[in-house]
mmCIF file of C-alpha atoms in Angstrom:
data_model
loop_
_atom_site.group_PDB
_atom_site.id
_atom_site.type_symbol
_atom_site.label_atom_id
_atom_site.label_comp_id
_atom_site.label_asym_id
_atom_site.label_seq_id
_atom_site.Cartn_x
_atom_site.Cartn_y
_atom_site.Cartn_z
ATOM 1 C CA MET A 14 174.666 43.248 85.142
ATOM 2 C CA LYS A 15 177.637 44.381 86.666
ATOM 3 C CA ILE A 16 177.635 45.978 90.226
ATOM 4 C CA SER A 17 178.946 49.610 90.506
ATOM 5 C CA VAL A 18 182.048 49.764 92.713
ATOM 6 C CA GLU A 19 181.034 53.425 93.450
ATOM 7 C CA LYS A 20 177.391 53.020 95.032
ATOM 8 C CA SER A 21 178.328 49.922 96.845
ATOM 9 C CA CYS A 22 179.545 49.867 100.639
ATOM 10 C CA SER A 23 179.668 47.511 103.175
ATOM 11 C CA VAL A 24 179.212 47.799 106.920
ATOM 12 C CA VAL A 25 179.783 44.926 109.308
ATOM 13 C CA PHE A 26 176.814 43.814 111.843
ATOM 14 C CA SER A 27 177.565 42.357 115.188
ATOM 15 C CA ARG A 28 177.178 41.961 119.088
ATOM 16 C CA TYR A 29 180.985 42.444 119.468
ATOM 17 C CA LYS A 30 181.965 46.104 119.874
ATOM 18 C CA LYS A 31 185.890 44.831 119.220
ATOM 19 C CA GLU A 32 185.539 42.398 116.222
ATOM 20 C CA SER A 33 187.217 43.478 113.379
ATOM 21 C CA ASP A 34 185.836 45.980 110.935
ATOM 22 C CA ASN A 35 188.047 45.378 108.433
ATOM 23 C CA LEU A 36 186.752 43.034 106.065
ATOM 24 C CA ASN A 37 189.546 43.503 103.067
ATOM 25 C CA LEU A 38 185.969 43.092 100.979
ATOM 26 C CA LYS A 39 187.492 43.824 97.284
ATOM 27 C CA ILE A 40 185.457 44.632 94.118
ATOM 28 C CA TYR A 41 186.889 43.975 90.329
ATOM 29 C CA GLY A 42 189.773 44.479 92.643
ATOM 30 C CA ASN A 43 189.101 48.040 94.403
ATOM 31 C CA ARG A 44 188.863 47.102 98.193
ATOM 32 C CA LYS A 45 185.889 48.491 99.313
ATOM 33 C CA VAL A 46 186.717 50.039 103.433
ATOM 34 C CA SER A 47 184.149 49.294 105.811
ATOM 35 C CA GLN A 48 181.177 51.938 107.013
ATOM 36 C CA LYS A 49 178.898 52.737 110.125
ATOM 37 C CA GLU A 50 176.257 53.235 108.364
ATOM 38 C CA ILE A 51 174.522 53.146 104.617
ATOM 39 C CA ASN A 52 171.986 54.914 103.352
ATOM 40 C CA ILE A 53 168.790 52.652 102.604
ATOM 41 C CA LEU A 54 167.785 52.860 98.599
ATOM 42 C CA VAL A 55 163.820 53.330 100.625
ATOM 43 C CA ASP A 56 164.859 56.310 102.448
ATOM 44 C CA GLU A 57 165.797 58.063 99.113
ATOM 45 C CA ILE A 58 163.395 57.013 96.818
ATOM 46 C CA LYS A 59 161.339 58.282 99.678
ATOM 47 C CA GLU A 60 163.108 61.963 100.154
ATOM 48 C CA ARG A 61 163.435 62.405 96.716
ATOM 49 C CA CYS A 62 159.213 61.714 96.053
ATOM 50 C CA ASN A 63 158.864 63.709 99.028
ATOM 51 C CA LYS A 64 160.788 67.154 98.032
ATOM 52 C CA ARG A 65 159.228 66.409 94.560
ATOM 53 C CA LEU A 66 154.789 66.329 96.112
ATOM 54 C CA ASN A 67 155.684 69.695 98.254
ATOM 55 C CA ILE A 68 155.756 71.205 94.401
ATOM 56 C CA ILE A 69 152.756 69.385 93.669
ATOM 57 C CA LYS A 70 151.299 70.463 97.503
ATOM 58 C CA ILE A 71 151.953 74.428 96.778
ATOM 59 C CA LEU A 72 150.576 73.656 92.724
ATOM 60 C CA SER A 73 147.458 72.043 94.349
ATOM 61 C CA ASN A 74 146.644 75.842 96.202
ATOM 62 C CA LYS A 75 143.526 77.198 94.536
ATOM 63 C CA LYS A 76 145.275 80.564 94.053
ATOM 64 C CA TRP A 77 147.065 78.471 91.133
ATOM 65 C CA CYS A 78 143.782 77.367 89.223
ATOM 66 C CA LEU A 79 145.420 73.636 88.222
ATOM 67 C CA ASN A 80 142.907 70.948 87.348
ATOM 68 C CA GLN A 81 142.615 67.612 88.808
ATOM 69 C CA ASN A 82 143.951 66.330 85.581
ATOM 70 C CA THR A 83 147.084 68.717 85.404
ATOM 71 C CA LEU A 84 147.894 68.080 88.826
ATOM 72 C CA GLY A 85 147.472 63.887 88.621
ATOM 73 C CA ASN A 86 150.208 64.179 85.598
ATOM 74 C CA LEU A 87 152.463 66.629 87.360
ATOM 75 C CA TYR A 88 152.247 63.735 90.082
ATOM 76 C CA LYS A 89 153.160 61.628 87.574
ATOM 77 C CA SER A 90 156.078 63.001 86.133
ATOM 78 C CA LEU A 91 157.577 64.288 88.661
ATOM 79 C CA VAL A 92 157.077 61.640 91.172
ATOM 80 C CA GLY A 93 155.648 58.264 89.593
ATOM 81 C CA SER A 94 158.891 59.265 87.164
ATOM 82 C CA ILE A 95 161.385 58.049 90.404
ATOM 83 C CA LEU A 96 159.393 54.751 91.377
ATOM 84 C CA ASP A 97 159.109 54.091 87.667
ATOM 85 C CA TYR A 98 163.180 54.318 87.511
ATOM 86 C CA TYR A 99 163.500 51.964 90.203
ATOM 87 C CA PHE A 100 160.692 49.410 89.636
ATOM 88 C CA PRO A 101 163.152 46.980 89.199
ATOM 89 C CA CYS A 102 164.489 46.759 92.509
ATOM 90 C CA LEU A 103 161.324 48.251 94.024
ATOM 91 C CA ASN A 104 160.120 44.646 93.327
ATOM 92 C CA SER A 105 161.916 43.528 96.188
ATOM 93 C CA PHE A 106 161.265 45.722 98.377
ATOM 94 C CA SER A 107 159.730 44.906 102.189
ATOM 95 C CA GLU A 108 155.258 45.294 101.689
ATOM 96 C CA ASN A 109 156.531 48.083 104.314
ATOM 97 C CA ASN A 110 158.631 49.799 102.478
ATOM 98 C CA ILE A 111 155.868 49.625 99.915
ATOM 99 C CA LYS A 112 152.679 51.456 101.932
ATOM 100 C CA LYS A 113 155.371 53.658 103.117
ATOM 101 C CA LEU A 114 156.310 54.556 98.985
ATOM 102 C CA GLN A 115 151.523 54.287 98.589
ATOM 103 C CA ALA A 116 151.392 57.335 101.981
ATOM 104 C CA ILE A 117 153.330 59.606 99.160
ATOM 105 C CA GLN A 118 150.802 59.154 96.538
ATOM 106 C CA ASN A 119 148.290 59.006 99.089
ATOM 107 C CA THR A 120 149.141 62.369 100.251
ATOM 108 C CA ALA A 121 149.589 63.884 96.786
ATOM 109 C CA VAL A 122 145.986 62.373 95.402
ATOM 110 C CA LYS A 123 144.220 64.032 98.719
ATOM 111 C CA SER A 124 145.877 67.098 98.001
ATOM 112 C CA PHE A 125 144.086 67.373 94.430
ATOM 113 C CA PHE A 126 140.766 66.507 95.646
ATOM 114 C CA LYS A 127 141.033 68.180 99.199
ATOM 115 C CA LEU A 128 140.278 64.917 101.485
ATOM 116 C CA LYS A 129 140.707 65.157 104.897
ATOM 117 C CA TYR A 130 143.487 63.602 106.098
ATOM 118 C CA ASP A 131 142.033 60.352 107.801
ATOM 119 C CA THR A 132 140.101 59.406 104.338
ATOM 120 C CA LEU A 133 140.482 56.112 104.276
ATOM 121 C CA SER A 134 142.858 54.464 101.423
ATOM 122 C CA ASN A 135 140.322 52.297 99.586
ATOM 123 C CA ILE A 136 138.473 55.933 99.005
ATOM 124 C CA VAL A 137 141.619 57.737 97.677
ATOM 125 C CA HIS A 138 142.732 54.695 95.917
ATOM 126 C CA HIS A 139 139.386 54.684 94.393
ATOM 127 C CA GLU A 140 139.609 58.281 93.727
ATOM 128 C CA ALA A 141 142.360 58.064 92.261
ATOM 129 C CA TYR A 142 142.138 55.298 89.789
ATOM 130 C CA ASN A 143 138.926 56.905 88.504
ATOM 131 C CA LYS A 144 139.178 60.306 88.295
ATOM 132 C CA LEU A 145 142.876 59.976 87.193
ATOM 133 C CA LYS A 146 143.594 56.404 86.166
ATOM 134 C CA LEU A 147 146.337 56.407 88.499
ATOM 135 C CA LEU A 148 147.567 52.952 89.824
ATOM 136 C CA THR A 149 148.280 52.023 92.906
ATOM 137 C CA VAL A 150 152.192 51.728 93.803
ATOM 138 C CA SER A 151 152.198 47.975 93.806
ATOM 139 C CA ASN A 152 150.067 47.510 91.013
ATOM 140 C CA ARG A 153 151.847 49.502 89.501
ATOM 141 C CA LEU A 154 155.127 47.747 90.088
ATOM 142 C CA PHE A 155 152.837 44.894 88.666
ATOM 143 C CA GLU A 156 152.335 46.477 85.696
ATOM 144 C CA LEU A 157 155.705 47.572 84.872
ATOM 145 C CA SER A 158 156.649 44.101 85.774
ATOM 146 C CA GLU A 159 154.024 42.065 83.535
ATOM 147 C CA ARG A 160 155.201 44.581 80.309
ATOM 148 C CA TYR A 161 159.294 44.165 80.902
ATOM 149 C CA VAL A 162 158.783 40.248 81.143
ATOM 150 C CA GLY A 163 156.280 40.671 78.347
ATOM 151 C CA THR A 164 158.207 42.305 76.376
ATOM 152 C CA GLY A 165 161.524 40.710 76.509
ATOM 153 C CA LEU A 166 159.456 37.332 76.207
ATOM 154 C CA SER A 167 158.207 38.677 72.479
ATOM 155 C CA HIS A 168 161.625 40.086 71.951
ATOM 156 C CA SER A 169 162.967 36.665 73.345
ATOM 157 C CA ILE A 170 165.900 38.800 75.438
ATOM 158 C CA PRO A 171 168.321 35.352 76.554
ATOM 159 C CA LEU A 172 168.759 36.954 80.079
ATOM 160 C CA VAL A 173 164.390 37.135 80.553
ATOM 161 C CA VAL A 174 163.351 34.341 78.534
ATOM 162 C CA ARG A 175 166.071 32.086 81.411
ATOM 163 C CA LEU A 176 164.598 34.080 83.973
ATOM 164 C CA VAL A 177 160.958 32.507 83.010
ATOM 165 C CA GLU A 178 161.982 29.823 82.621
ATOM 166 C CA GLU A 179 163.743 29.091 86.198
ATOM 167 C CA TYR A 180 160.657 30.725 87.656
ATOM 168 C CA LYS A 181 158.502 28.268 86.044
ATOM 169 C CA GLU A 182 160.682 25.346 86.762
ATOM 170 C CA GLY A 183 159.961 26.764 90.819
ATOM 171 C CA PHE A 184 156.205 26.793 89.429
ATOM 172 C CA GLU A 185 156.502 23.519 89.094
ATOM 173 C CA SER A 186 158.664 21.706 91.304
ATOM 174 C CA ARG A 187 157.411 24.146 94.303
ATOM 175 C CA TYR A 188 160.458 25.689 95.503
ATOM 176 C CA ILE A 189 158.704 28.995 95.871
ATOM 177 C CA GLU A 190 157.458 29.933 99.061
ATOM 178 C CA TYR A 191 155.895 33.231 98.547
ATOM 179 C CA ILE A 192 154.090 34.840 95.786
ATOM 180 C CA THR A 193 156.596 37.751 93.855
ATOM 181 C CA PRO A 194 155.545 40.412 91.096
ATOM 182 C CA LEU A 195 157.458 38.217 88.870
ATOM 183 C CA CYS A 196 155.751 35.124 90.002
ATOM 184 C CA ASN A 197 152.479 36.829 88.851
ATOM 185 C CA CYS A 198 154.001 38.455 86.354
ATOM 186 C CA TYR A 199 154.440 34.304 85.058
ATOM 187 C CA LEU A 200 151.094 33.333 85.770
ATOM 188 C CA THR A 201 150.265 36.159 83.826
ATOM 189 C CA ILE A 202 151.740 36.226 80.966
ATOM 190 C CA SER A 203 153.252 32.388 80.543
ATOM 191 C CA SER A 204 151.188 32.213 77.698
ATOM 192 C CA PHE A 205 154.506 33.629 75.746
ATOM 193 C CA ILE A 206 156.756 30.914 76.817
ATOM 194 C CA PRO A 207 157.098 28.404 74.358
ATOM 195 C CA GLU A 208 156.242 24.852 75.208
ATOM 196 C CA THR A 209 159.839 22.491 75.085
#
């Protein structure tokens, strides 16, 4: 895995205004100049999803005569594809950031089913899954992680095997402080790991 020089930047966080912003940071020999602000990935993902959500909201209007399944498929292809693409990064997002992305999905589902704005989230999730087989964002991330790790293990991809073995060691030595999606994947598919 390589760091993308074009997409990388540095920001100095300091209490002191006179602190030098010049870190002389280099990536692969290329000097990176410090910036005053950076784009946060979750904000970029939200913005992209919201733009596509607006299309879905327009198409969910009665005059387009689209049924709920069609709207659900549109959501999966327009918005779900963004979340699927970013899933390796999303697994490291905080619960609050995942909730922000879930709110986008909830808005879409409410527009499909003409649910009131204040409909409880658990009802929205229930409707989404039962009628469209649409998982919550966190469950979808878990499913993708599980599939990725399972495929990596079944094809003996060295990076995935090593990653899971390190998690296994962490579980056995109890160094893991909190459960991550990869931990859950390990617990679910640990039967793929050959005993050493």
